[in-house]
PDB file of C-alpha atoms in Angstrom:
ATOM      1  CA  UNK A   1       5.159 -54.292 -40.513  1.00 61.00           C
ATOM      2  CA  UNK A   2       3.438 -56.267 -43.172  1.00 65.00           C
ATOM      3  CA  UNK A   3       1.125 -54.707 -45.505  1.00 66.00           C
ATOM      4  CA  UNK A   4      -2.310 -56.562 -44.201  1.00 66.00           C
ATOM      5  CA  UNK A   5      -1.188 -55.479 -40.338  1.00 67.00           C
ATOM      6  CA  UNK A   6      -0.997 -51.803 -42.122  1.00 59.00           C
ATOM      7  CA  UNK A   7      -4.026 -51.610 -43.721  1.00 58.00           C
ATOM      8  CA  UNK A   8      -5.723 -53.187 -40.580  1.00 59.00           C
ATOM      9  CA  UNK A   9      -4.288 -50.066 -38.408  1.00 65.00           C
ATOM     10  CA  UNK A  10      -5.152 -47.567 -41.211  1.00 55.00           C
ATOM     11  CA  UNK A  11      -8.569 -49.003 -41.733  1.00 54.00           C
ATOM     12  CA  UNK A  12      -9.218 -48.516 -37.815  1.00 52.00           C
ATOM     13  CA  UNK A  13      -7.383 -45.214 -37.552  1.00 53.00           C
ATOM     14  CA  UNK A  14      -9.479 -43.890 -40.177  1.00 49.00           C
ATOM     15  CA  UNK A  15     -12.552 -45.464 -38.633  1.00 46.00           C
ATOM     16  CA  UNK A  16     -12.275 -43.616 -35.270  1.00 41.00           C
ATOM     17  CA  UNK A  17     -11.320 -40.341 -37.177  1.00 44.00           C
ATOM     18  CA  UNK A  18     -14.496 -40.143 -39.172  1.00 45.00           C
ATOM     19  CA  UNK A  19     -16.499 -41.019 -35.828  1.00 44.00           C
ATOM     20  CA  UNK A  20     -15.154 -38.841 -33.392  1.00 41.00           C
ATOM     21  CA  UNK A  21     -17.230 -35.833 -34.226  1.00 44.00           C
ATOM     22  CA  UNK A  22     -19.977 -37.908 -33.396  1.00 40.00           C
ATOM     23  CA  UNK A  23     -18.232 -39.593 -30.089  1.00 40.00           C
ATOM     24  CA  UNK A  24     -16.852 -36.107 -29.070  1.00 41.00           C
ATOM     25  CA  UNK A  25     -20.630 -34.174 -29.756  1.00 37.00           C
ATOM     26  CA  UNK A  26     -22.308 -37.003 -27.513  1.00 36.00           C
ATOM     27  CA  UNK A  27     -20.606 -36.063 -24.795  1.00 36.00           C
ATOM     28  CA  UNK A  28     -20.679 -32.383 -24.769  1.00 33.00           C
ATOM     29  CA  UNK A  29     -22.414 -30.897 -22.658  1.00 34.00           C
ATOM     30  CA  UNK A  30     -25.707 -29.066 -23.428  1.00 35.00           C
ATOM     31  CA  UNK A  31     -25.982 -25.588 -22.658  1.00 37.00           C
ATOM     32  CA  UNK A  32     -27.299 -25.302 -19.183  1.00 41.00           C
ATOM     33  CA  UNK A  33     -30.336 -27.654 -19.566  1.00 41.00           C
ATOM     34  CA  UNK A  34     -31.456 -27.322 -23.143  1.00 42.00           C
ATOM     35  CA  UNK A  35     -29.673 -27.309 -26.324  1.00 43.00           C
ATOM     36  CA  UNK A  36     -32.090 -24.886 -27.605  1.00 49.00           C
ATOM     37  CA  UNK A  37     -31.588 -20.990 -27.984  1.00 57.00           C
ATOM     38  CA  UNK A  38     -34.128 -18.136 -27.906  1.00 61.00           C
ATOM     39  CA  UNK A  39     -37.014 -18.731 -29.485  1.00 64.00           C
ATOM     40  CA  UNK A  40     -37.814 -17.436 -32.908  1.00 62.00           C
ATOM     41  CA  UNK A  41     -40.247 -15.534 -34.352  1.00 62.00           C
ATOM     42  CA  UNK A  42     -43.218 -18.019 -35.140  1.00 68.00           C
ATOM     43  CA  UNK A  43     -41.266 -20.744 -33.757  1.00 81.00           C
ATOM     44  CA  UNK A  44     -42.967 -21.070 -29.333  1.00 87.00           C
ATOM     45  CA  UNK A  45     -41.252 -23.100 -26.883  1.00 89.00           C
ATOM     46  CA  UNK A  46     -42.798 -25.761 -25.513  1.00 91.00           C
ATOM     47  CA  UNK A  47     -41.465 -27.103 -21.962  1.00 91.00           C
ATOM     48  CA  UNK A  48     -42.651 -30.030 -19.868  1.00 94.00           C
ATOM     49  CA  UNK A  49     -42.543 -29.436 -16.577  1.00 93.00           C
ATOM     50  CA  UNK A  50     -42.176 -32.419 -15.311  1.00 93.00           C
ATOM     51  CA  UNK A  51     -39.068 -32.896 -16.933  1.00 94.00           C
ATOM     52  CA  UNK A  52     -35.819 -33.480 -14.908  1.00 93.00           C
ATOM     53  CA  UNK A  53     -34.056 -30.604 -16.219  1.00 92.00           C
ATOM     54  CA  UNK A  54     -36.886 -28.362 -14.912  1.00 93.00           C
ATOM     55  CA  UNK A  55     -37.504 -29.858 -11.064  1.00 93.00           C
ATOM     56  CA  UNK A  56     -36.512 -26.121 -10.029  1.00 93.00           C
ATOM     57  CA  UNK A  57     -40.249 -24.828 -11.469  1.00 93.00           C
ATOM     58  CA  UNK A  58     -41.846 -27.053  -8.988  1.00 92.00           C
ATOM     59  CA  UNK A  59     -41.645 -24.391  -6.601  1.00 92.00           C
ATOM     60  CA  UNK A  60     -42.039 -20.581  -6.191  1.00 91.00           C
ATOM     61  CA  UNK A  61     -38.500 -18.486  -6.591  1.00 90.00           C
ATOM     62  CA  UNK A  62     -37.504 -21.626  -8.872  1.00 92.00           C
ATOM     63  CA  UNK A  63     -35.529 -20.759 -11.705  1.00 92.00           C
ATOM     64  CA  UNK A  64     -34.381 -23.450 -15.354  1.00 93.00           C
ATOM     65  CA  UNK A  65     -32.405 -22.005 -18.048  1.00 91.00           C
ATOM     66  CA  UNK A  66     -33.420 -23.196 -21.286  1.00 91.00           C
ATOM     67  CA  UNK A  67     -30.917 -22.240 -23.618  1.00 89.00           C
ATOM     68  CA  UNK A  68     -30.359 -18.019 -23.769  1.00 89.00           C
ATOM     69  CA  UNK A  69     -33.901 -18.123 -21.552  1.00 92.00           C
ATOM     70  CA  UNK A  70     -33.974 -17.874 -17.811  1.00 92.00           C
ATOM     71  CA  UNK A  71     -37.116 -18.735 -16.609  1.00 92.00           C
ATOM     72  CA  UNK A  72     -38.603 -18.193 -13.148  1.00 93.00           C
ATOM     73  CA  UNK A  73     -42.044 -19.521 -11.389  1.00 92.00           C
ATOM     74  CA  UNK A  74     -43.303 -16.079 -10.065  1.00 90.00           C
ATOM     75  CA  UNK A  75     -46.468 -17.631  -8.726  1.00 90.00           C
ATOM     76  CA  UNK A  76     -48.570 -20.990  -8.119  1.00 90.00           C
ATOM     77  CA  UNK A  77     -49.716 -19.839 -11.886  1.00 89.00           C
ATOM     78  CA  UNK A  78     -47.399 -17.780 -13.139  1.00 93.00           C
ATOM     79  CA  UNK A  79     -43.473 -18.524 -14.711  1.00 94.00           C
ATOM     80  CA  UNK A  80     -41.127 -15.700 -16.404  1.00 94.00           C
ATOM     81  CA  UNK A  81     -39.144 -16.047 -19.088  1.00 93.00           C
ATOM     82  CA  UNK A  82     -36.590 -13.468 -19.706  1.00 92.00           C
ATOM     83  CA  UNK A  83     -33.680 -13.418 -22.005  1.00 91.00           C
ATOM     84  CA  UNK A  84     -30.161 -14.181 -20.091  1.00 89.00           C
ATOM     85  CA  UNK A  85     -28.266 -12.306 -22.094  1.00 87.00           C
ATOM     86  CA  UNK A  86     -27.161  -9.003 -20.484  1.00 85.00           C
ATOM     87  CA  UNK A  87     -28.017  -5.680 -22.775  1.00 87.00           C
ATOM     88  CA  UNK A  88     -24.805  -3.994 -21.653  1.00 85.00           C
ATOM     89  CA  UNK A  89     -22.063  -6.304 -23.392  1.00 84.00           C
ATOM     90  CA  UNK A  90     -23.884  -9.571 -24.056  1.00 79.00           C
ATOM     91  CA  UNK A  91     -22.757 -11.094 -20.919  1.00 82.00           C
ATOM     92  CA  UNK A  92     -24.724 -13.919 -19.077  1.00 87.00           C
ATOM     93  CA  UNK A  93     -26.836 -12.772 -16.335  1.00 91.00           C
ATOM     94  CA  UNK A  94     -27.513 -14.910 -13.555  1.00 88.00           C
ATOM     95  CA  UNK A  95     -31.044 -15.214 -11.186  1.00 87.00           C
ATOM     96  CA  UNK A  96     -30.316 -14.016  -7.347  1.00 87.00           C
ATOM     97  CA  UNK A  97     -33.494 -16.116  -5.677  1.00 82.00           C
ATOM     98  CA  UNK A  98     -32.816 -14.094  -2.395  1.00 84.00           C
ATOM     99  CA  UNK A  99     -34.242 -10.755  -3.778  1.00 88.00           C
ATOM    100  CA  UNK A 100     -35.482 -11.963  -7.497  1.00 86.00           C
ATOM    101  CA  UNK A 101     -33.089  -9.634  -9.367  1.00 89.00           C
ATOM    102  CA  UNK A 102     -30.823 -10.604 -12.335  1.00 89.00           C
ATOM    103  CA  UNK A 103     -27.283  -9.558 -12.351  1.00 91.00           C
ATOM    104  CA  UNK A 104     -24.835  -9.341 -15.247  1.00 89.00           C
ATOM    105  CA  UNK A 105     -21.054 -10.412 -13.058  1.00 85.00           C
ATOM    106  CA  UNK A 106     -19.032  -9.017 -15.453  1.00 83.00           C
ATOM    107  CA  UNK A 107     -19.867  -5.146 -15.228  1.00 86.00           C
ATOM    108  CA  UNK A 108     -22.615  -5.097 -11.761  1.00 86.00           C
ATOM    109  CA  UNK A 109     -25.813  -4.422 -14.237  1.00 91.00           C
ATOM    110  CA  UNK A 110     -28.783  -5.311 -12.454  1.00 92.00           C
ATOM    111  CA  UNK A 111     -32.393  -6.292 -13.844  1.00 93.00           C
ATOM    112  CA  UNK A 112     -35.273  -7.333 -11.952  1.00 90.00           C
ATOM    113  CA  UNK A 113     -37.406  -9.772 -12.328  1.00 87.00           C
ATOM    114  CA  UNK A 114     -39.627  -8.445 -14.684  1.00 88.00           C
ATOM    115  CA  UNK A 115     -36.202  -7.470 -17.078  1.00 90.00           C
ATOM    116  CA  UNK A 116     -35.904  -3.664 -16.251  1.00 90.00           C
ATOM    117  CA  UNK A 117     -32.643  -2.334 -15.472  1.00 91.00           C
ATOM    118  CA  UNK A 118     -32.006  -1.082 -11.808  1.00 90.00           C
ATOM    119  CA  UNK A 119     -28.671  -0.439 -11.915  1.00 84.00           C
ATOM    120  CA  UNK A 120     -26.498  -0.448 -15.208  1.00 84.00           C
ATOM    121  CA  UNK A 121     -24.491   0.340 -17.327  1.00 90.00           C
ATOM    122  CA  UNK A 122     -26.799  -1.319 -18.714  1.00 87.00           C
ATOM    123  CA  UNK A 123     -29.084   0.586 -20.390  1.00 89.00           C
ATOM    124  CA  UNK A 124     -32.016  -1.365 -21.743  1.00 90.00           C
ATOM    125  CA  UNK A 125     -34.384  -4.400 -20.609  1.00 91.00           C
ATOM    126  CA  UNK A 126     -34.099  -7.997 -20.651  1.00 92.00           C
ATOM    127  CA  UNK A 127     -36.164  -8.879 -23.445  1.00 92.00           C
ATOM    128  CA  UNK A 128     -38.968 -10.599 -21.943  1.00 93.00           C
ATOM    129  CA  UNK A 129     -41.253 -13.531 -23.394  1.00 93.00           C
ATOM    130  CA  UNK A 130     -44.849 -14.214 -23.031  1.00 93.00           C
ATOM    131  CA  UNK A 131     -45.673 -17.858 -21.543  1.00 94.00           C
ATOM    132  CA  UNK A 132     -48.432 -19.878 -21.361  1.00 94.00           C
ATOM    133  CA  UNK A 133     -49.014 -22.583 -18.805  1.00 93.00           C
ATOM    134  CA  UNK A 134     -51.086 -25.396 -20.088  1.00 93.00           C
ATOM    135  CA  UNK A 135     -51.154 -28.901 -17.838  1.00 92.00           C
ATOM    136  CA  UNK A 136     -47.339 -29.595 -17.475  1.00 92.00           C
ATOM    137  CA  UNK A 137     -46.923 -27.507 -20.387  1.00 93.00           C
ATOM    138  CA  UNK A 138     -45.269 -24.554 -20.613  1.00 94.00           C
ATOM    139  CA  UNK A 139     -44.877 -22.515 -23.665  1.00 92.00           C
ATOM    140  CA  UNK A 140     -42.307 -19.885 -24.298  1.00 91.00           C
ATOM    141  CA  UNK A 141     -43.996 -16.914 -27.083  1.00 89.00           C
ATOM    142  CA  UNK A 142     -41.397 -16.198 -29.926  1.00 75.00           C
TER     143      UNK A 142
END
């Protein structure tokens, strides 16, 4: 190999190298629908509802996850927005529609809708978080 095909192949080599974090990160996929995580103190959520991600809301039972955040249209007004993380083990709890209860698969905890536990081993709530529908807006209290 000659010495200008070498640096040619090095050159692109260490080209792709230095861009594949940003190759590889583009197509990842975000976590449920949002990127984000819960929200921080001081720091709301703000969600458009007319987003794609969030076509779910459009109805009553509807559920979205925005990052740790379940939320679920509980009325023509009202949405909830509970943390998804179970209190037992830090598990992932997921929305039943059929009865409105949230249930941790690894160890049978069950919340309802409002984040109480009915059935543990759970022994504490689903944090919950105060929202605020305004227009298409809705925004998630830290």
């Amino acid at each position: 190999m000659k010495r200008i095909e070498f640096l040619k192949q090095f050159a692109f080599s260490g080209s792709l190298f230095l861009a594949s974090p940003v190759i590889f990160s583009s197509c990842s996929k975000d976590e449920e629908t949002n990127p984000g995580n819960s929200p921080s103190p001081g720091n709301d959520v703000e969600i458009d509802l007319n987003a794609a991600a969030y076509v779910a809301l459009k109805s009553i039972g509807g559920y979205a996850y925005y990052g740790d955040i379940i939320i679920i249209r509980s009325s023509e007004t009202q949405y909830l927005a509970l943390s998804k993380i179970c209190t037992h083990q830090g598990a992932t709890v997921v929305f039943n529609s059929s009865n409105g209860n949230l249930v941790c698969n690894n160890h049978g905890s069950v919340f309802s809708n409002t984040g109480s536990v009915i059935n543990g081993p759970a022994n504490q709530a689903l944090k919950r978080y105060t929202t605020v529908v305004n227009g298409n807006i809705l925004t998630i209290k830290a």
